[in-house]
Amino acid sequence: MTIRKDIGLAVKLVKDVAASRRAQKRLAGRLLGDGPLPLGRFKIAVYFADGAVNLYQMRQWYRPLAVLAETWPVIVLSRTGTGALPMSEECPVPVTYVRKVADLERVVDEQDIRIVFYVNQNARNFQMMRYPRCWHVFINHGESDKMYMVTNQIKAYDYAFVAGDAALARLDRVLWDYDFEKRAITIGRPQADHYSGLVPYVPDERQVVLYAPTWEGDRPTAAYGSIATHGVALATALLASPRHRLIYRPHPRSGVIDDAYGAANRRIVGLIKAANARDPAAHHIYDTGAELGWQLAAADVAIVDISAMVYDRLAAGKALLVTRPAEPAAEIDTGGYLAACDWLEASAASSIVGTLDALAHDPEAEARLAVWVERYFGDATPGAATARFHAAVQHLMEEWERFDAVRP
């Protein structure tokens, strides 16, 4: 088993290197045609050191960044070819490829970057954080109660933009000697003001169910994925029901660690294809698209794992079920929404139709959900989070001016 795993990792490494070289070659020609960046134009940079597999972390920020760029010019600094290539085609703000540290230094020298955003905790973030005279701000790629959200690494940044009171309470339980009042700024979820994409079917009387599981995780404490434990059973039940439409949106990393998890994912995809062949009007969806938004708005009920998707859906304020991890070692933060959420056990996955019927007629669950929406995101009325996001940026720009005036 170990030898097979090592061979698999070696093959993956070779494929990754080949993909990176192909992307670099295509980018070289494109960048030559684009010409140099206008000097001194960009005030805000978004630093992204990952490749295509983690591009979902950037994509959810595309629209909020595009709106922000109308006030403060924004540029994305991409460190990998496989990340820069797709972003250069789809991102609404300029993207520049800075493969080497020398490339990064050139952009920093030529631009007037005052704020740098980070959407994840990639170790190469520190290659950017070495630059002074700009605020380094962790904006993350989603809100959740996962262990990832309470890492001490947040102290490395000058500021953190967090969703709301729940995030502050979560961090306060674990961080020592952290100035929350100054360094943690609540902005809600501006992405919820910019739901993207078009619904790819004609709405009808069917109840629409979004099943958006996470990947299997790289260790038992983070094994939140449900595809292999819940997914096949609940998909089978929903696809057999004439009253339901399934939107299946698995995490793009599903199956990268566990072959059995990947096999379960492929089985669900096959079940969706077979169900649509039997009844084309059902229009079940296997969703791997870049845009996330229409799914959250269109679904009557969402079934998600412990991940940022819990809170993406919570921001929509609509019915929600959370799968309980089958792995006993999986860490569950019960100090927040997960202490009061509606859980879906693996043993109940095959009875999902009855569970959904009961949830649809539960006013207490609806009222409870509204309380938690407020706690996690504050004012969730359309436009409120975007206003807070822009106000936070304005505050940091003013702070930059204040420090620049006294420290030339």
mmCIF file of C-alpha atoms in Angstrom:
data_model
loop_
_atom_site.group_PDB
_atom_site.id
_atom_site.type_symbol
_atom_site.label_atom_id
_atom_site.label_comp_id
_atom_site.label_asym_id
_atom_site.label_seq_id
_atom_site.Cartn_x
_atom_site.Cartn_y
_atom_site.Cartn_z
ATOM 1 C CA MET A 1 0.000 0.000 0.000
ATOM 2 C CA THR A 2 2.844 2.401 0.901
ATOM 3 C CA ILE A 3 4.704 1.689 -2.348
ATOM 4 C CA ARG A 4 1.537 2.268 -4.369
ATOM 5 C CA LYS A 5 0.940 5.553 -2.556
ATOM 6 C CA ASP A 6 4.532 6.682 -3.179
ATOM 7 C CA ILE A 7 4.222 5.845 -6.874
ATOM 8 C CA GLY A 8 0.957 7.760 -7.031
ATOM 9 C CA LEU A 9 2.559 10.812 -5.418
ATOM 10 C CA ALA A 10 5.503 10.618 -7.826
ATOM 11 C CA VAL A 11 3.172 10.458 -10.822
ATOM 12 C CA LYS A 12 1.201 13.405 -9.476
ATOM 13 C CA LEU A 13 4.404 15.411 -8.998
ATOM 14 C CA VAL A 14 5.484 14.763 -12.602
ATOM 15 C CA LYS A 15 2.039 15.793 -13.876
ATOM 16 C CA ASP A 16 2.081 18.946 -11.736
ATOM 17 C CA VAL A 17 5.519 19.951 -13.043
ATOM 18 C CA ALA A 18 4.434 19.325 -16.639
ATOM 19 C CA ALA A 19 1.242 21.356 -16.152
ATOM 20 C CA SER A 20 3.223 24.199 -14.591
ATOM 21 C CA ARG A 21 5.662 24.305 -17.507
ATOM 22 C CA ARG A 22 2.835 24.326 -20.050
ATOM 23 C CA ALA A 23 1.147 27.146 -18.174
ATOM 24 C CA GLN A 24 4.397 29.143 -17.975
ATOM 25 C CA LYS A 25 4.904 28.793 -21.740
ATOM 26 C CA ARG A 26 1.392 30.018 -22.511
ATOM 27 C CA LEU A 27 1.726 32.860 -20.021
ATOM 28 C CA ALA A 28 5.045 34.014 -21.458
ATOM 29 C CA GLY A 29 3.468 34.689 -24.835
ATOM 30 C CA ARG A 30 0.431 36.363 -23.303
ATOM 31 C CA LEU A 31 2.446 38.634 -21.024
ATOM 32 C CA LEU A 32 4.639 39.775 -23.906
ATOM 33 C CA GLY A 33 1.502 40.888 -25.700
ATOM 34 C CA ASP A 34 0.055 42.630 -22.648
ATOM 35 C CA GLY A 35 3.042 44.913 -22.147
ATOM 36 C CA PRO A 36 4.279 46.338 -18.826
ATOM 37 C CA LEU A 37 1.943 47.351 -16.011
ATOM 38 C CA PRO A 38 1.206 51.074 -15.741
ATOM 39 C CA LEU A 39 3.592 52.525 -13.175
ATOM 40 C CA GLY A 40 2.230 53.477 -9.770
ATOM 41 C CA ARG A 41 -1.359 52.538 -10.601
ATOM 42 C CA PHE A 42 -2.243 49.777 -8.149
ATOM 43 C CA LYS A 43 -2.987 50.499 -4.485
ATOM 44 C CA ILE A 44 -4.199 47.031 -3.433
ATOM 45 C CA ALA A 45 -2.672 43.637 -4.206
ATOM 46 C CA VAL A 46 -4.142 40.195 -3.658
ATOM 47 C CA TYR A 47 -1.337 37.690 -3.152
ATOM 48 C CA PHE A 48 -2.020 34.129 -4.305
ATOM 49 C CA ALA A 49 0.753 31.543 -4.125
ATOM 50 C CA ASP A 50 -1.330 28.472 -5.011
ATOM 51 C CA GLY A 51 -2.149 26.742 -8.261
ATOM 52 C CA ALA A 52 -5.389 25.794 -9.953
ATOM 53 C CA VAL A 53 -6.450 23.243 -7.327
ATOM 54 C CA ASN A 54 -7.051 26.011 -4.763
ATOM 55 C CA LEU A 55 -8.359 28.596 -7.192
ATOM 56 C CA TYR A 56 -11.784 28.366 -5.543
ATOM 57 C CA GLN A 57 -10.273 30.420 -2.729
ATOM 58 C CA MET A 58 -9.757 33.324 -5.114
ATOM 59 C CA ARG A 59 -12.872 32.942 -7.220
ATOM 60 C CA GLN A 60 -15.272 33.812 -4.432
ATOM 61 C CA TRP A 61 -13.538 37.188 -4.114
ATOM 62 C CA TYR A 62 -13.660 38.105 -7.804
ATOM 63 C CA ARG A 63 -16.822 40.197 -7.732
ATOM 64 C CA PRO A 64 -16.181 41.992 -4.413
ATOM 65 C CA LEU A 65 -12.688 42.872 -5.683
ATOM 66 C CA ALA A 66 -14.065 44.134 -8.996
ATOM 67 C CA VAL A 67 -16.401 46.503 -7.155
ATOM 68 C CA LEU A 68 -13.613 47.599 -4.797
ATOM 69 C CA ALA A 69 -11.357 48.284 -7.798
ATOM 70 C CA GLU A 70 -13.758 51.013 -8.915
ATOM 71 C CA THR A 71 -12.410 53.018 -5.959
ATOM 72 C CA TRP A 72 -8.984 51.513 -5.306
ATOM 73 C CA PRO A 73 -7.145 49.846 -8.246
ATOM 74 C CA VAL A 74 -6.546 46.161 -7.448
ATOM 75 C CA ILE A 75 -4.062 43.690 -8.903
ATOM 76 C CA VAL A 76 -3.636 39.962 -8.245
ATOM 77 C CA LEU A 77 -0.083 38.710 -7.729
ATOM 78 C CA SER A 78 0.015 35.047 -8.771
ATOM 79 C CA ARG A 79 3.095 32.965 -7.967
ATOM 80 C CA THR A 80 2.288 29.867 -10.069
ATOM 81 C CA GLY A 81 1.624 29.382 -13.752
ATOM 82 C CA THR A 82 -1.286 27.030 -13.149
ATOM 83 C CA GLY A 83 -2.929 29.677 -10.990
ATOM 84 C CA ALA A 84 -2.089 32.696 -13.109
ATOM 85 C CA LEU A 85 -3.241 31.210 -16.418
ATOM 86 C CA PRO A 86 -6.919 30.620 -15.528
ATOM 87 C CA MET A 87 -7.090 33.820 -13.489
ATOM 88 C CA SER A 88 -5.761 35.834 -16.419
ATOM 89 C CA GLU A 89 -8.745 34.566 -18.404
ATOM 90 C CA GLU A 90 -11.520 34.837 -15.806
ATOM 91 C CA CYS A 91 -10.582 37.315 -13.075
ATOM 92 C CA PRO A 92 -12.263 40.738 -13.465
ATOM 93 C CA VAL A 93 -9.234 42.594 -12.071
ATOM 94 C CA PRO A 94 -5.705 42.545 -13.567
ATOM 95 C CA VAL A 95 -3.500 39.536 -12.812
ATOM 96 C CA THR A 96 0.276 39.495 -13.058
ATOM 97 C CA TYR A 97 2.503 36.432 -12.911
ATOM 98 C CA VAL A 98 5.362 36.810 -10.413
ATOM 99 C CA ARG A 99 7.025 33.409 -10.463
ATOM 100 C CA LYS A 100 10.343 34.530 -8.983
ATOM 101 C CA VAL A 101 11.044 36.745 -5.991
ATOM 102 C CA ALA A 102 12.784 39.126 -8.395
ATOM 103 C CA ASP A 103 9.487 39.459 -10.309
ATOM 104 C CA LEU A 104 7.703 40.209 -7.059
ATOM 105 C CA GLU A 105 10.259 42.837 -6.093
ATOM 106 C CA ARG A 106 9.878 44.553 -9.450
ATOM 107 C CA VAL A 107 6.105 44.872 -9.060
ATOM 108 C CA VAL A 108 6.440 46.162 -5.485
ATOM 109 C CA ASP A 109 9.007 48.746 -6.616
ATOM 110 C CA GLU A 110 6.925 49.914 -9.592
ATOM 111 C CA GLN A 111 3.510 50.081 -7.913
ATOM 112 C CA ASP A 112 2.051 52.037 -5.002
ATOM 113 C CA ILE A 113 0.740 49.034 -3.080
ATOM 114 C CA ARG A 114 -0.606 50.007 0.323
ATOM 115 C CA ILE A 115 -2.714 46.968 1.227
ATOM 116 C CA VAL A 116 -2.005 43.304 0.475
ATOM 117 C CA PHE A 117 -4.805 40.769 0.874
ATOM 118 C CA TYR A 118 -4.214 37.067 1.568
ATOM 119 C CA VAL A 119 -6.912 34.439 1.050
ATOM 120 C CA ASN A 120 -5.080 31.489 2.625
ATOM 121 C CA GLN A 121 -2.132 30.507 4.811
ATOM 122 C CA ASN A 122 0.294 29.325 2.114
ATOM 123 C CA ALA A 123 3.841 29.218 3.492
ATOM 124 C CA ARG A 124 5.006 31.389 0.561
ATOM 125 C CA ASN A 125 2.923 34.250 1.932
ATOM 126 C CA PHE A 126 6.011 35.163 3.941
ATOM 127 C CA GLN A 127 7.866 36.007 0.738
ATOM 128 C CA MET A 128 5.401 38.865 0.314
ATOM 129 C CA MET A 129 5.097 39.758 3.975
ATOM 130 C CA ARG A 130 8.747 40.780 4.102
ATOM 131 C CA TYR A 131 7.826 44.062 2.385
ATOM 132 C CA PRO A 132 7.168 47.014 4.711
ATOM 133 C CA ARG A 133 5.175 50.171 3.986
ATOM 134 C CA CYS A 134 1.972 48.274 3.279
ATOM 135 C CA TRP A 135 -0.657 46.629 5.427
ATOM 136 C CA HIS A 136 -0.765 42.841 5.213
ATOM 137 C CA VAL A 137 -4.381 41.757 5.678
ATOM 138 C CA PHE A 138 -5.764 38.234 6.015
ATOM 139 C CA ILE A 139 -9.203 38.062 4.395
ATOM 140 C CA ASN A 140 -9.428 34.243 4.212
ATOM 141 C CA HIS A 141 -11.542 32.325 1.705
ATOM 142 C CA GLY A 142 -14.614 31.749 3.816
ATOM 143 C CA GLU A 143 -16.104 31.698 7.301
ATOM 144 C CA SER A 144 -16.301 28.456 9.272
ATOM 145 C CA ASP A 145 -15.779 26.803 12.647
ATOM 146 C CA LYS A 146 -13.032 24.520 11.348
ATOM 147 C CA MET A 147 -9.746 24.287 13.241
ATOM 148 C CA TYR A 148 -8.146 26.180 10.331
ATOM 149 C CA MET A 149 -9.962 29.304 11.490
ATOM 150 C CA VAL A 150 -8.297 29.480 14.903
ATOM 151 C CA THR A 151 -4.656 29.172 13.918
ATOM 152 C CA ASN A 152 -2.112 31.375 15.661
ATOM 153 C CA GLN A 153 -0.839 32.298 12.179
ATOM 154 C CA ILE A 154 -3.375 35.096 12.069
ATOM 155 C CA LYS A 155 -1.014 37.100 14.288
ATOM 156 C CA ALA A 156 1.463 37.297 11.422
ATOM 157 C CA TYR A 157 -0.763 39.780 9.590
ATOM 158 C CA ASP A 158 -1.207 43.424 10.464
ATOM 159 C CA TYR A 159 -4.990 43.051 10.278
ATOM 160 C CA ALA A 160 -7.643 40.405 9.704
ATOM 161 C CA PHE A 161 -11.015 41.023 8.103
ATOM 162 C CA VAL A 162 -13.446 38.646 9.802
ATOM 163 C CA ALA A 163 -17.136 37.979 9.300
ATOM 164 C CA GLY A 164 -18.711 38.911 12.616
ATOM 165 C CA ASP A 165 -19.132 38.326 16.340
ATOM 166 C CA ALA A 166 -18.846 34.543 16.061
ATOM 167 C CA ALA A 167 -15.408 34.845 14.451
ATOM 168 C CA LEU A 168 -14.227 37.220 17.178
ATOM 169 C CA ALA A 169 -15.455 34.874 19.917
ATOM 170 C CA ARG A 170 -13.814 31.877 18.231
ATOM 171 C CA LEU A 171 -10.455 33.620 18.000
ATOM 172 C CA ASP A 172 -10.718 35.058 21.505
ATOM 173 C CA ARG A 173 -10.877 31.534 22.929
ATOM 174 C CA VAL A 174 -7.479 30.572 21.519
ATOM 175 C CA LEU A 175 -5.317 33.628 20.844
ATOM 176 C CA TRP A 176 -3.110 35.062 23.557
ATOM 177 C CA ASP A 177 -2.319 38.773 23.745
ATOM 178 C CA TYR A 178 -4.063 39.739 20.500
ATOM 179 C CA ASP A 179 -5.450 43.251 20.059
ATOM 180 C CA PHE A 180 -8.880 42.393 18.695
ATOM 181 C CA GLU A 181 -10.171 45.945 18.864
ATOM 182 C CA LYS A 182 -7.457 47.189 16.522
ATOM 183 C CA ARG A 183 -6.450 44.220 14.369
ATOM 184 C CA ALA A 184 -9.675 42.255 13.775
ATOM 185 C CA ILE A 185 -12.213 44.151 11.672
ATOM 186 C CA THR A 186 -15.688 42.728 11.077
ATOM 187 C CA ILE A 187 -17.025 43.053 7.536
ATOM 188 C CA GLY A 188 -19.718 40.361 7.234
ATOM 189 C CA ARG A 189 -19.683 38.435 3.969
ATOM 190 C CA PRO A 190 -19.429 40.775 0.966
ATOM 191 C CA GLN A 191 -19.516 37.781 -1.392
ATOM 192 C CA ALA A 192 -23.187 37.341 -0.492
ATOM 193 C CA ASP A 193 -23.902 40.684 -2.171
ATOM 194 C CA HIS A 194 -22.582 39.308 -5.451
ATOM 195 C CA TYR A 195 -24.104 35.899 -6.065
ATOM 196 C CA SER A 196 -22.921 34.913 -9.518
ATOM 197 C CA GLY A 197 -23.960 32.591 -12.293
ATOM 198 C CA LEU A 198 -27.221 31.693 -14.020
ATOM 199 C CA VAL A 199 -29.506 28.854 -12.931
ATOM 200 C CA PRO A 200 -28.966 26.139 -15.586
ATOM 201 C CA TYR A 201 -32.528 24.778 -15.530
ATOM 202 C CA VAL A 202 -36.095 26.011 -15.652
ATOM 203 C CA PRO A 203 -37.451 26.169 -12.073
ATOM 204 C CA ASP A 204 -40.494 24.001 -11.410
ATOM 205 C CA GLU A 205 -42.286 22.439 -8.444
ATOM 206 C CA ARG A 206 -39.361 20.209 -7.446
ATOM 207 C CA GLN A 207 -37.596 20.930 -4.167
ATOM 208 C CA VAL A 208 -34.009 21.855 -5.024
ATOM 209 C CA VAL A 209 -31.352 20.312 -2.790
ATOM 210 C CA LEU A 210 -27.733 21.488 -2.871
ATOM 211 C CA TYR A 211 -25.289 18.844 -1.653
ATOM 212 C CA ALA A 212 -21.865 20.503 -1.351
ATOM 213 C CA PRO A 213 -19.444 18.237 0.541
ATOM 214 C CA THR A 214 -15.844 19.060 1.353
ATOM 215 C CA TRP A 215 -12.824 16.867 0.588
ATOM 216 C CA GLU A 216 -11.671 13.996 2.786
ATOM 217 C CA GLY A 217 -9.037 15.977 4.661
ATOM 218 C CA ASP A 218 -5.376 15.166 5.189
ATOM 219 C CA ARG A 219 -5.620 13.929 8.810
ATOM 220 C CA PRO A 220 -8.250 12.373 11.087
ATOM 221 C CA THR A 221 -8.882 15.591 13.065
ATOM 222 C CA ALA A 222 -9.867 17.345 9.820
ATOM 223 C CA ALA A 223 -11.785 14.439 8.248
ATOM 224 C CA TYR A 224 -15.039 16.319 7.694
ATOM 225 C CA GLY A 225 -15.848 14.969 4.229
ATOM 226 C CA SER A 226 -19.088 13.002 3.827
ATOM 227 C CA ILE A 227 -19.011 11.716 0.249
ATOM 228 C CA ALA A 228 -17.950 8.198 1.237
ATOM 229 C CA THR A 229 -20.116 7.984 4.382
ATOM 230 C CA HIS A 230 -23.288 9.935 3.554
ATOM 231 C CA GLY A 231 -23.075 10.941 -0.068
ATOM 232 C CA VAL A 232 -23.908 7.835 -2.045
ATOM 233 C CA ALA A 233 -26.913 6.978 0.155
ATOM 234 C CA LEU A 234 -28.435 10.463 0.155
ATOM 235 C CA ALA A 235 -27.814 10.951 -3.579
ATOM 236 C CA THR A 236 -29.442 7.608 -4.333
ATOM 237 C CA ALA A 237 -32.522 8.576 -2.310
ATOM 238 C CA LEU A 238 -32.859 12.064 -3.780
ATOM 239 C CA LEU A 239 -32.323 10.898 -7.341
ATOM 240 C CA ALA A 240 -35.065 8.315 -6.889
ATOM 241 C CA SER A 241 -37.552 10.964 -5.732
ATOM 242 C CA PRO A 242 -39.716 12.673 -8.380
ATOM 243 C CA ARG A 243 -40.144 15.631 -5.985
ATOM 244 C CA HIS A 244 -36.484 16.640 -5.796
ATOM 245 C CA ARG A 245 -33.701 18.086 -7.913
ATOM 246 C CA LEU A 246 -30.121 17.510 -6.775
ATOM 247 C CA ILE A 247 -27.278 19.978 -7.299
ATOM 248 C CA TYR A 248 -24.081 18.115 -6.464
ATOM 249 C CA ARG A 249 -21.049 20.372 -5.959
ATOM 250 C CA PRO A 250 -18.110 18.438 -4.478
ATOM 251 C CA HIS A 251 -14.919 20.082 -3.299
ATOM 252 C CA PRO A 252 -12.368 20.199 -6.159
ATOM 253 C CA ARG A 253 -9.850 18.259 -4.041
ATOM 254 C CA SER A 254 -12.199 15.340 -3.423
ATOM 255 C CA GLY A 255 -10.261 12.088 -3.668
ATOM 256 C CA VAL A 256 -6.739 13.529 -3.753
ATOM 257 C CA ILE A 257 -5.792 11.663 -0.551
ATOM 258 C CA ASP A 258 -8.207 8.722 -0.322
ATOM 259 C CA ASP A 259 -8.942 6.588 -3.385
ATOM 260 C CA ALA A 260 -12.163 5.280 -1.796
ATOM 261 C CA TYR A 261 -13.381 8.833 -1.356
ATOM 262 C CA GLY A 262 -12.673 9.578 -4.999
ATOM 263 C CA ALA A 263 -14.481 6.399 -6.045
ATOM 264 C CA ALA A 264 -17.586 7.411 -4.060
ATOM 265 C CA ASN A 265 -17.480 10.805 -5.748
ATOM 266 C CA ARG A 266 -17.371 9.189 -9.183
ATOM 267 C CA ARG A 267 -20.245 6.905 -8.245
ATOM 268 C CA ILE A 268 -22.468 9.863 -7.361
ATOM 269 C CA VAL A 269 -21.598 11.502 -10.681
ATOM 270 C CA GLY A 270 -22.601 8.273 -12.427
ATOM 271 C CA LEU A 271 -25.875 8.112 -10.492
ATOM 272 C CA ILE A 272 -26.717 11.678 -11.583
ATOM 273 C CA LYS A 273 -26.027 10.842 -15.216
ATOM 274 C CA ALA A 274 -28.229 7.739 -15.034
ATOM 275 C CA ALA A 275 -31.064 9.629 -13.287
ATOM 276 C CA ASN A 276 -31.061 12.338 -15.953
ATOM 277 C CA ALA A 277 -31.133 9.673 -18.663
ATOM 278 C CA ARG A 278 -34.227 8.147 -17.052
ATOM 279 C CA ASP A 279 -35.951 11.504 -16.550
ATOM 280 C CA PRO A 280 -34.426 14.447 -18.462
ATOM 281 C CA ALA A 281 -36.970 16.823 -16.897
ATOM 282 C CA ALA A 282 -35.393 16.229 -13.486
ATOM 283 C CA HIS A 283 -32.303 18.124 -14.600
ATOM 284 C CA HIS A 284 -30.065 17.059 -11.722
ATOM 285 C CA ILE A 285 -26.761 18.968 -11.753
ATOM 286 C CA TYR A 286 -23.174 17.847 -11.304
ATOM 287 C CA ASP A 287 -21.633 21.248 -10.689
ATOM 288 C CA THR A 288 -17.909 21.876 -11.154
ATOM 289 C CA GLY A 289 -18.268 25.458 -12.370
ATOM 290 C CA ALA A 290 -16.055 28.322 -11.286
ATOM 291 C CA GLU A 291 -18.944 30.462 -10.089
ATOM 292 C CA LEU A 292 -20.442 29.988 -6.643
ATOM 293 C CA GLY A 293 -23.612 31.865 -5.847
ATOM 294 C CA TRP A 294 -26.556 30.759 -7.952
ATOM 295 C CA GLN A 295 -26.471 27.398 -6.168
ATOM 296 C CA LEU A 296 -26.875 29.020 -2.745
ATOM 297 C CA ALA A 297 -29.679 31.256 -3.954
ATOM 298 C CA ALA A 298 -31.552 28.579 -5.930
ATOM 299 C CA ALA A 299 -31.469 25.718 -3.417
ATOM 300 C CA ASP A 300 -34.457 25.295 -1.105
ATOM 301 C CA VAL A 301 -32.279 23.213 1.226
ATOM 302 C CA ALA A 302 -28.509 22.788 1.423
ATOM 303 C CA ILE A 303 -26.663 19.757 2.810
ATOM 304 C CA VAL A 304 -23.035 20.566 3.558
ATOM 305 C CA ASP A 305 -20.077 19.278 5.547
ATOM 306 C CA ILE A 306 -18.213 21.165 8.245
ATOM 307 C CA SER A 307 -16.481 23.671 5.994
ATOM 308 C CA ALA A 308 -16.792 27.221 4.774
ATOM 309 C CA MET A 309 -19.855 26.084 2.822
ATOM 310 C CA VAL A 310 -21.813 25.961 6.095
ATOM 311 C CA TYR A 311 -21.327 29.684 6.448
ATOM 312 C CA ASP A 312 -21.671 30.502 2.767
ATOM 313 C CA ARG A 313 -25.123 28.965 3.050
ATOM 314 C CA LEU A 314 -25.817 30.509 6.443
ATOM 315 C CA ALA A 315 -25.287 33.925 4.883
ATOM 316 C CA ALA A 316 -28.116 33.113 2.465
ATOM 317 C CA GLY A 317 -30.460 32.615 5.447
ATOM 318 C CA LYS A 318 -32.108 29.488 4.034
ATOM 319 C CA ALA A 319 -32.664 25.902 5.265
ATOM 320 C CA LEU A 320 -29.497 23.995 6.078
ATOM 321 C CA LEU A 321 -28.378 20.526 7.190
ATOM 322 C CA VAL A 322 -24.815 19.722 8.306
ATOM 323 C CA THR A 323 -23.389 16.217 7.963
ATOM 324 C CA ARG A 324 -21.919 14.851 11.168
ATOM 325 C CA PRO A 325 -18.410 13.436 10.505
ATOM 326 C CA ALA A 326 -18.178 9.663 10.784
ATOM 327 C CA GLU A 327 -14.533 9.928 11.850
ATOM 328 C CA PRO A 328 -14.508 9.981 15.701
ATOM 329 C CA ALA A 329 -11.305 12.038 15.792
ATOM 330 C CA ALA A 330 -12.717 14.863 13.665
ATOM 331 C CA GLU A 331 -12.629 18.042 15.733
ATOM 332 C CA ILE A 332 -15.982 19.847 15.979
ATOM 333 C CA ASP A 333 -16.168 23.336 17.436
ATOM 334 C CA THR A 334 -19.441 23.269 19.364
ATOM 335 C CA GLY A 335 -19.004 26.784 20.676
ATOM 336 C CA GLY A 336 -20.819 28.292 17.694
ATOM 337 C CA TYR A 337 -23.466 27.411 15.132
ATOM 338 C CA LEU A 338 -22.513 23.728 15.170
ATOM 339 C CA ALA A 339 -23.865 23.515 18.708
ATOM 340 C CA ALA A 340 -27.367 24.337 17.423
ATOM 341 C CA CYS A 341 -27.385 23.212 13.790
ATOM 342 C CA ASP A 342 -29.526 20.449 12.304
ATOM 343 C CA TRP A 343 -27.222 17.445 11.904
ATOM 344 C CA LEU A 344 -27.468 14.682 9.334
ATOM 345 C CA GLU A 345 -26.052 11.406 10.616
ATOM 346 C CA ALA A 346 -24.574 8.890 8.179
ATOM 347 C CA SER A 347 -27.152 6.348 9.333
ATOM 348 C CA ALA A 348 -29.961 8.720 8.318
ATOM 349 C CA ALA A 349 -28.624 9.592 4.862
ATOM 350 C CA SER A 350 -30.803 7.048 3.070
ATOM 351 C CA SER A 351 -33.899 8.586 4.752
ATOM 352 C CA ILE A 352 -33.088 12.078 3.550
ATOM 353 C CA VAL A 353 -36.449 12.643 1.821
ATOM 354 C CA GLY A 354 -38.338 12.278 5.110
ATOM 355 C CA THR A 355 -35.806 14.469 6.900
ATOM 356 C CA LEU A 356 -36.285 17.244 4.344
ATOM 357 C CA ASP A 357 -40.065 17.029 4.648
ATOM 358 C CA ALA A 358 -39.827 17.448 8.429
ATOM 359 C CA LEU A 359 -37.383 20.368 8.122
ATOM 360 C CA ALA A 360 -39.700 22.191 5.718
ATOM 361 C CA HIS A 361 -42.424 22.288 8.395
ATOM 362 C CA ASP A 362 -40.264 23.266 11.388
ATOM 363 C CA PRO A 363 -40.746 26.973 12.312
ATOM 364 C CA GLU A 364 -38.381 26.633 15.277
ATOM 365 C CA ALA A 365 -35.538 25.636 12.949
ATOM 366 C CA GLU A 366 -36.241 28.691 10.786
ATOM 367 C CA ALA A 367 -36.206 31.050 13.769
ATOM 368 C CA ARG A 368 -33.039 29.476 15.148
ATOM 369 C CA LEU A 369 -31.327 29.935 11.806
ATOM 370 C CA ALA A 370 -32.117 33.677 11.750
ATOM 371 C CA VAL A 371 -30.435 34.154 15.138
ATOM 372 C CA TRP A 372 -27.238 32.514 13.924
ATOM 373 C CA VAL A 373 -27.166 34.474 10.678
ATOM 374 C CA GLU A 374 -27.050 37.664 12.737
ATOM 375 C CA ARG A 375 -24.361 36.309 15.048
ATOM 376 C CA TYR A 376 -22.061 35.233 12.221
ATOM 377 C CA PHE A 377 -22.570 38.021 9.707
ATOM 378 C CA GLY A 378 -24.269 40.925 11.432
ATOM 379 C CA ASP A 379 -26.533 42.925 9.169
ATOM 380 C CA ALA A 380 -27.121 40.606 6.198
ATOM 381 C CA THR A 381 -29.342 42.946 4.192
ATOM 382 C CA PRO A 382 -28.135 43.329 0.587
ATOM 383 C CA GLY A 383 -25.232 45.756 0.316
ATOM 384 C CA ALA A 384 -24.481 46.021 4.037
ATOM 385 C CA ALA A 385 -21.420 43.757 3.992
ATOM 386 C CA THR A 386 -20.001 45.453 0.897
ATOM 387 C CA ALA A 387 -20.313 48.802 2.661
ATOM 388 C CA ARG A 388 -18.423 47.449 5.690
ATOM 389 C CA PHE A 389 -15.725 45.945 3.455
ATOM 390 C CA HIS A 390 -15.184 49.262 1.701
ATOM 391 C CA ALA A 391 -15.202 51.155 5.012
ATOM 392 C CA ALA A 392 -12.518 48.811 6.386
ATOM 393 C CA VAL A 393 -10.348 49.425 3.329
ATOM 394 C CA GLN A 394 -10.865 53.177 3.625
ATOM 395 C CA HIS A 395 -9.821 53.018 7.293
ATOM 396 C CA LEU A 396 -6.583 51.196 6.420
ATOM 397 C CA MET A 397 -5.835 53.635 3.614
ATOM 398 C CA GLU A 398 -6.207 56.504 6.066
ATOM 399 C CA GLU A 399 -3.964 54.692 8.552
ATOM 400 C CA TRP A 400 -1.387 54.227 5.778
ATOM 401 C CA GLU A 401 -1.430 57.955 5.089
ATOM 402 C CA ARG A 402 -1.054 58.710 8.801
ATOM 403 C CA PHE A 403 1.983 56.446 9.233
ATOM 404 C CA ASP A 404 3.520 57.519 5.927
ATOM 405 C CA ALA A 405 3.386 61.159 7.034
ATOM 406 C CA VAL A 406 5.437 60.540 10.180
ATOM 407 C CA ARG A 407 7.736 57.782 8.890
ATOM 408 C CA PRO A 408 9.050 58.845 5.472
#
